Amino acid sequence: SQQGEEDPQALSIQEGENATMNCSYKTSINNLQWYRQNSGRGLVHLILIRSNEREKHSGRLRVTLDTSKKSSSLLITASRAADTASYFCALIMDSSYKLIFGSGTRLLVRP
Amino acid sequence: NAGVTQTPKFQVLKTGQSMTLQCAQDMNHEYMSWYRQDPGMGLRLIHYSVGAGITDQGEVPNGYNVSRSTTEDFPLRLLSAAPSQTSVYFCASNPFQGAQPQHFGDGTRLSIL
């Protein structure tokens, strides 16, 4: 499969702790995107990182990209109960403009 | 600002019935796509469109048809519903082909008995 493989599948942490989710892929990419999905809702875009970028920040979110290892990570710092959601990485491959999603990480932040 | 609007939100069909899932966006985006999400899984691309009059297949197109007569609308048709098509369907749009973040609707939850 060319889609992103996410690790872990599920993560449970205490409020205030940091959460790290990883995404690995198999082919060259144009860019990699992270999305969040609250239960019963559509996906919301968080961050887009291009293949020539190594790190991006947005508020409490930090995304890294290592194209040599074909992997990306999403770090959420100082987590809050409201961060409870599923998080998906999605890839745009070099040879296509279709967005290919991983299977997601389910994050539970305990108050 | 409505963004991407999907109707209906819920639908129950019998095997063999046909129906159309509606998707409309008010952001003048060229690129629109349909995904299905099965329990515990990510989204899989069904069909997509890069502009009015142009559509193409994604990963799982069988059993579905699309058309794009206007920039705003991108309906998804199930020709003869099967239980395997029970899923949550999401429509998304973005201004350029893949290189920009996609905006998603809230989904249509479809059950086929």
mmCIF file of C-alpha atoms in Angstrom:
data_model
loop_
_atom_site.group_PDB
_atom_site.id
_atom_site.type_symbol
_atom_site.label_atom_id
_atom_site.label_comp_id
_atom_site.label_asym_id
_atom_site.label_seq_id
_atom_site.Cartn_x
_atom_site.Cartn_y
_atom_site.Cartn_z
ATOM 1 C CA SER A 1 0.000 0.000 0.000
ATOM 2 C CA GLN A 2 1.210 3.502 -0.766
ATOM 3 C CA GLN A 3 -0.824 5.113 1.984
ATOM 4 C CA GLY A 4 0.642 6.419 5.189
ATOM 5 C CA GLU A 5 0.951 3.935 8.010
ATOM 6 C CA GLU A 6 0.319 5.535 11.379
ATOM 7 C CA ASP A 7 1.702 4.599 14.726
ATOM 8 C CA PRO A 8 0.374 4.152 17.327
ATOM 9 C CA GLN A 9 -3.182 3.198 16.362
ATOM 10 C CA ALA A 10 -4.406 4.480 19.721
ATOM 11 C CA LEU A 11 -2.895 6.724 22.375
ATOM 12 C CA SER A 12 -4.179 7.627 25.839
ATOM 13 C CA ILE A 13 -2.483 10.387 27.824
ATOM 14 C CA GLN A 14 -3.163 12.691 30.753
ATOM 15 C CA GLU A 15 -4.100 16.299 30.166
ATOM 16 C CA GLY A 16 -0.965 18.440 30.063
ATOM 17 C CA GLU A 17 1.239 15.702 28.609
ATOM 18 C CA ASN A 18 2.621 15.748 25.073
ATOM 19 C CA ALA A 19 1.274 13.450 22.357
ATOM 20 C CA THR A 20 3.381 12.186 19.472
ATOM 21 C CA MET A 21 1.992 10.422 16.413
ATOM 22 C CA ASN A 22 4.045 9.002 13.571
ATOM 23 C CA CYS A 23 3.364 8.435 9.897
ATOM 24 C CA SER A 24 5.510 6.352 7.541
ATOM 25 C CA TYR A 25 5.119 6.009 3.791
ATOM 26 C CA LYS A 26 6.699 4.156 0.891
ATOM 27 C CA THR A 27 7.066 6.478 -2.078
ATOM 28 C CA SER A 28 8.211 9.996 -2.956
ATOM 29 C CA ILE A 29 5.812 12.712 -1.926
ATOM 30 C CA ASN A 30 4.995 16.246 -2.971
ATOM 31 C CA ASN A 31 3.609 17.148 0.430
ATOM 32 C CA LEU A 32 2.210 15.571 3.577
ATOM 33 C CA GLN A 33 -0.804 16.846 5.473
ATOM 34 C CA TRP A 34 -2.221 16.201 8.928
ATOM 35 C CA TYR A 35 -5.951 16.259 9.653
ATOM 36 C CA ARG A 36 -8.059 15.941 12.771
ATOM 37 C CA GLN A 37 -11.469 14.278 13.004
ATOM 38 C CA ASN A 38 -13.733 14.720 15.975
ATOM 39 C CA SER A 39 -16.256 11.963 16.555
ATOM 40 C CA GLY A 40 -19.086 12.118 14.036
ATOM 41 C CA ARG A 41 -17.624 15.053 12.118
ATOM 42 C CA GLY A 42 -15.650 15.699 8.963
ATOM 43 C CA LEU A 43 -11.894 16.126 8.830
ATOM 44 C CA VAL A 44 -10.255 19.441 9.629
ATOM 45 C CA HIS A 45 -6.901 20.370 8.160
ATOM 46 C CA LEU A 46 -4.117 21.039 10.693
ATOM 47 C CA ILE A 47 -0.778 21.429 8.910
ATOM 48 C CA LEU A 48 0.690 20.919 5.431
ATOM 49 C CA ILE A 49 4.424 20.291 5.097
ATOM 50 C CA ARG A 50 6.117 20.215 1.705
ATOM 51 C CA SER A 51 8.797 17.736 0.709
ATOM 52 C CA ASN A 52 11.527 20.382 0.899
ATOM 53 C CA GLU A 53 10.566 21.393 4.448
ATOM 54 C CA ARG A 54 11.766 19.664 7.615
ATOM 55 C CA GLU A 55 9.637 21.211 10.352
ATOM 56 C CA LYS A 56 6.536 23.374 10.740
ATOM 57 C CA HIS A 57 4.763 24.793 13.745
ATOM 58 C CA SER A 58 1.208 25.932 14.350
ATOM 59 C CA GLY A 59 0.310 26.883 17.913
ATOM 60 C CA ARG A 60 0.768 23.754 20.047
ATOM 61 C CA LEU A 61 1.360 21.587 16.972
ATOM 62 C CA ARG A 62 4.759 20.672 15.602
ATOM 63 C CA VAL A 63 5.203 18.565 12.470
ATOM 64 C CA THR A 64 8.486 17.128 11.255
ATOM 65 C CA LEU A 65 9.260 15.447 7.947
ATOM 66 C CA ASP A 66 12.223 13.190 7.192
ATOM 67 C CA THR A 67 12.125 12.311 3.495
ATOM 68 C CA SER A 68 15.206 10.077 3.782
ATOM 69 C CA LYS A 69 13.352 7.880 6.288
ATOM 70 C CA LYS A 70 9.980 8.489 4.600
ATOM 71 C CA SER A 71 8.394 9.456 7.876
ATOM 72 C CA SER A 72 6.628 12.336 9.589
ATOM 73 C CA SER A 73 5.586 13.029 13.135
ATOM 74 C CA LEU A 74 2.913 15.212 14.712
ATOM 75 C CA LEU A 75 3.592 16.496 18.220
ATOM 76 C CA ILE A 76 0.825 18.075 20.284
ATOM 77 C CA THR A 77 2.255 19.836 23.322
ATOM 78 C CA ALA A 78 0.449 20.495 26.599
ATOM 79 C CA SER A 79 -2.534 18.429 25.516
ATOM 80 C CA ARG A 80 -6.090 19.301 26.497
ATOM 81 C CA ALA A 81 -9.210 17.180 26.785
ATOM 82 C CA ALA A 82 -10.498 18.991 23.675
ATOM 83 C CA ASP A 83 -7.628 17.455 21.671
ATOM 84 C CA THR A 84 -9.367 14.077 21.944
ATOM 85 C CA ALA A 85 -9.939 13.056 18.322
ATOM 86 C CA SER A 86 -8.575 10.887 15.526
ATOM 87 C CA TYR A 87 -5.561 12.240 13.671
ATOM 88 C CA PHE A 88 -4.742 11.298 10.087
ATOM 89 C CA CYS A 89 -1.754 11.852 7.878
ATOM 90 C CA ALA A 90 -2.407 12.202 4.172
ATOM 91 C CA LEU A 91 0.042 12.152 1.285
ATOM 92 C CA ILE A 92 0.270 13.818 -2.097
ATOM 93 C CA MET A 93 2.636 11.662 -4.094
ATOM 94 C CA ASP A 94 5.033 13.093 -6.669
ATOM 95 C CA SER A 95 3.310 11.196 -9.471
ATOM 96 C CA SER A 96 -0.232 12.223 -8.599
ATOM 97 C CA TYR A 97 -2.352 14.941 -7.094
ATOM 98 C CA LYS A 98 -4.659 12.613 -5.199
ATOM 99 C CA LEU A 99 -4.697 12.737 -1.407
ATOM 100 C CA ILE A 100 -4.044 9.305 0.129
ATOM 101 C CA PHE A 101 -4.962 8.887 3.810
ATOM 102 C CA GLY A 102 -3.472 6.738 6.514
ATOM 103 C CA SER A 103 -5.624 4.744 8.922
ATOM 104 C CA GLY A 104 -5.257 7.260 11.740
ATOM 105 C CA THR A 105 -4.308 7.503 15.412
ATOM 106 C CA ARG A 106 -7.085 7.722 17.999
ATOM 107 C CA LEU A 107 -6.006 10.102 20.750
ATOM 108 C CA LEU A 108 -7.718 10.185 24.138
ATOM 109 C CA VAL A 109 -6.708 12.970 26.509
ATOM 110 C CA ARG A 110 -7.900 12.230 30.052
ATOM 111 C CA PRO A 111 -8.859 15.239 32.187
ATOM 112 C CA ASN B 1 -19.790 30.949 5.008
ATOM 113 C CA ALA B 2 -21.221 27.443 4.445
ATOM 114 C CA GLY B 3 -18.060 25.743 3.069
ATOM 115 C CA VAL B 4 -18.839 22.185 1.956
ATOM 116 C CA THR B 5 -22.422 21.042 2.473
ATOM 117 C CA GLN B 6 -23.479 17.409 2.247
ATOM 118 C CA THR B 7 -27.031 16.107 2.166
ATOM 119 C CA PRO B 8 -28.570 13.998 3.510
ATOM 120 C CA LYS B 9 -26.757 13.469 6.836
ATOM 121 C CA PHE B 10 -28.254 9.993 7.303
ATOM 122 C CA GLN B 11 -29.848 7.516 4.920
ATOM 123 C CA VAL B 12 -31.017 3.918 5.067
ATOM 124 C CA LEU B 13 -31.464 2.025 1.814
ATOM 125 C CA LYS B 14 -32.483 -1.445 0.795
ATOM 126 C CA THR B 15 -30.204 -3.561 -1.373
ATOM 127 C CA GLY B 16 -30.701 -2.699 -5.022
ATOM 128 C CA GLN B 17 -32.048 0.799 -4.469
ATOM 129 C CA SER B 18 -30.353 3.789 -6.040
ATOM 130 C CA MET B 19 -29.715 7.196 -4.567
ATOM 131 C CA THR B 20 -27.664 10.354 -4.976
ATOM 132 C CA LEU B 21 -25.547 11.922 -2.275
ATOM 133 C CA GLN B 22 -25.352 15.662 -2.719
ATOM 134 C CA CYS B 23 -22.279 17.835 -2.228
ATOM 135 C CA ALA B 24 -22.068 21.582 -2.740
ATOM 136 C CA GLN B 25 -19.304 24.073 -2.023
ATOM 137 C CA ASP B 26 -19.446 27.862 -2.089
ATOM 138 C CA MET B 27 -15.702 28.576 -2.186
ATOM 139 C CA ASN B 28 -15.295 28.395 -5.998
ATOM 140 C CA HIS B 29 -12.865 25.475 -5.616
ATOM 141 C CA GLU B 30 -11.836 23.655 -8.790
ATOM 142 C CA TYR B 31 -10.984 20.339 -7.128
ATOM 143 C CA MET B 32 -13.645 18.179 -5.477
ATOM 144 C CA SER B 33 -13.524 14.604 -4.273
ATOM 145 C CA TRP B 34 -15.569 11.870 -2.639
ATOM 146 C CA TYR B 35 -14.245 9.510 0.028
ATOM 147 C CA ARG B 36 -15.675 6.667 2.041
ATOM 148 C CA GLN B 37 -14.647 5.901 5.600
ATOM 149 C CA ASP B 38 -15.223 2.484 7.074
ATOM 150 C CA PRO B 39 -15.011 1.815 10.849
ATOM 151 C CA GLY B 40 -11.517 2.244 12.263
ATOM 152 C CA MET B 41 -10.048 3.138 8.899
ATOM 153 C CA GLY B 42 -8.835 6.157 7.027
ATOM 154 C CA LEU B 43 -10.540 7.649 4.024
ATOM 155 C CA ARG B 44 -10.462 5.976 0.631
ATOM 156 C CA LEU B 45 -10.877 8.019 -2.534
ATOM 157 C CA ILE B 46 -13.884 7.075 -4.688
ATOM 158 C CA HIS B 47 -13.952 9.690 -7.458
ATOM 159 C CA TYR B 48 -12.580 13.162 -7.946
ATOM 160 C CA SER B 49 -12.951 16.122 -10.279
ATOM 161 C CA VAL B 50 -10.444 18.794 -11.279
ATOM 162 C CA GLY B 51 -13.097 21.099 -12.711
ATOM 163 C CA ALA B 52 -16.523 21.294 -14.298
ATOM 164 C CA GLY B 53 -16.971 18.558 -16.895
ATOM 165 C CA ILE B 54 -13.912 16.565 -15.760
ATOM 166 C CA THR B 55 -14.037 13.539 -13.459
ATOM 167 C CA ASP B 56 -11.762 10.586 -12.748
ATOM 168 C CA GLN B 57 -11.645 7.436 -10.661
ATOM 169 C CA GLY B 58 -9.993 7.030 -7.304
ATOM 170 C CA GLU B 59 -9.068 3.879 -5.370
ATOM 171 C CA VAL B 60 -12.562 2.390 -4.966
ATOM 172 C CA PRO B 61 -14.809 3.608 -7.832
ATOM 173 C CA ASN B 62 -16.849 0.466 -8.502
ATOM 174 C CA GLY B 63 -20.584 0.892 -7.892
ATOM 175 C CA TYR B 64 -20.438 4.684 -7.916
ATOM 176 C CA ASN B 65 -20.932 7.348 -10.579
ATOM 177 C CA VAL B 66 -20.195 11.059 -10.497
ATOM 178 C CA SER B 67 -20.707 14.077 -12.699
ATOM 179 C CA ARG B 68 -19.573 17.696 -12.450
ATOM 180 C CA SER B 69 -21.816 20.011 -14.423
ATOM 181 C CA THR B 70 -21.032 23.082 -12.303
ATOM 182 C CA THR B 71 -18.090 24.218 -10.184
ATOM 183 C CA GLU B 72 -20.274 24.185 -7.054
ATOM 184 C CA ASP B 73 -21.873 20.719 -7.187
ATOM 185 C CA PHE B 74 -20.419 17.209 -7.244
ATOM 186 C CA PRO B 75 -23.107 14.543 -6.662
ATOM 187 C CA LEU B 76 -22.257 10.895 -6.007
ATOM 188 C CA ARG B 77 -24.662 8.270 -7.338
ATOM 189 C CA LEU B 78 -25.077 4.726 -6.072
ATOM 190 C CA LEU B 79 -26.602 2.834 -8.976
ATOM 191 C CA SER B 80 -27.658 -0.360 -7.170
ATOM 192 C CA ALA B 81 -26.862 -0.247 -3.475
ATOM 193 C CA ALA B 82 -25.093 -3.202 -1.864
ATOM 194 C CA PRO B 83 -24.453 -3.908 1.861
ATOM 195 C CA SER B 84 -20.712 -3.473 1.196
ATOM 196 C CA GLN B 85 -21.416 0.198 0.472
ATOM 197 C CA THR B 86 -22.536 0.815 4.048
ATOM 198 C CA SER B 87 -20.139 3.537 5.140
ATOM 199 C CA VAL B 88 -19.698 7.192 5.951
ATOM 200 C CA TYR B 89 -19.203 9.290 2.838
ATOM 201 C CA PHE B 90 -17.257 12.546 2.839
ATOM 202 C CA CYS B 91 -17.045 15.189 0.163
ATOM 203 C CA ALA B 92 -14.100 17.585 0.050
ATOM 204 C CA SER B 93 -12.886 20.501 -2.033
ATOM 205 C CA ASN B 94 -9.726 22.555 -2.449
ATOM 206 C CA PRO B 95 -8.633 25.344 -4.746
ATOM 207 C CA PHE B 96 -5.845 23.516 -6.544
ATOM 208 C CA GLN B 97 -5.097 19.917 -7.451
ATOM 209 C CA GLY B 98 -3.909 18.298 -4.266
ATOM 210 C CA ALA B 99 -1.357 20.911 -3.311
ATOM 211 C CA GLN B 100 -3.676 22.749 -0.956
ATOM 212 C CA PRO B 101 -5.535 21.618 2.164
ATOM 213 C CA GLN B 102 -8.906 20.036 1.560
ATOM 214 C CA HIS B 103 -12.112 21.315 3.134
ATOM 215 C CA PHE B 104 -14.472 18.558 4.229
ATOM 216 C CA GLY B 105 -18.193 18.305 4.703
ATOM 217 C CA ASP B 106 -19.628 16.631 7.800
ATOM 218 C CA GLY B 107 -20.419 13.409 5.990
ATOM 219 C CA THR B 108 -23.387 11.246 5.009
ATOM 220 C CA ARG B 109 -23.925 8.121 7.086
ATOM 221 C CA LEU B 110 -25.332 5.471 4.763
ATOM 222 C CA SER B 111 -26.681 2.082 5.813
ATOM 223 C CA ILE B 112 -27.727 -0.515 3.276
ATOM 224 C CA LEU B 113 -29.859 -3.380 4.479
#
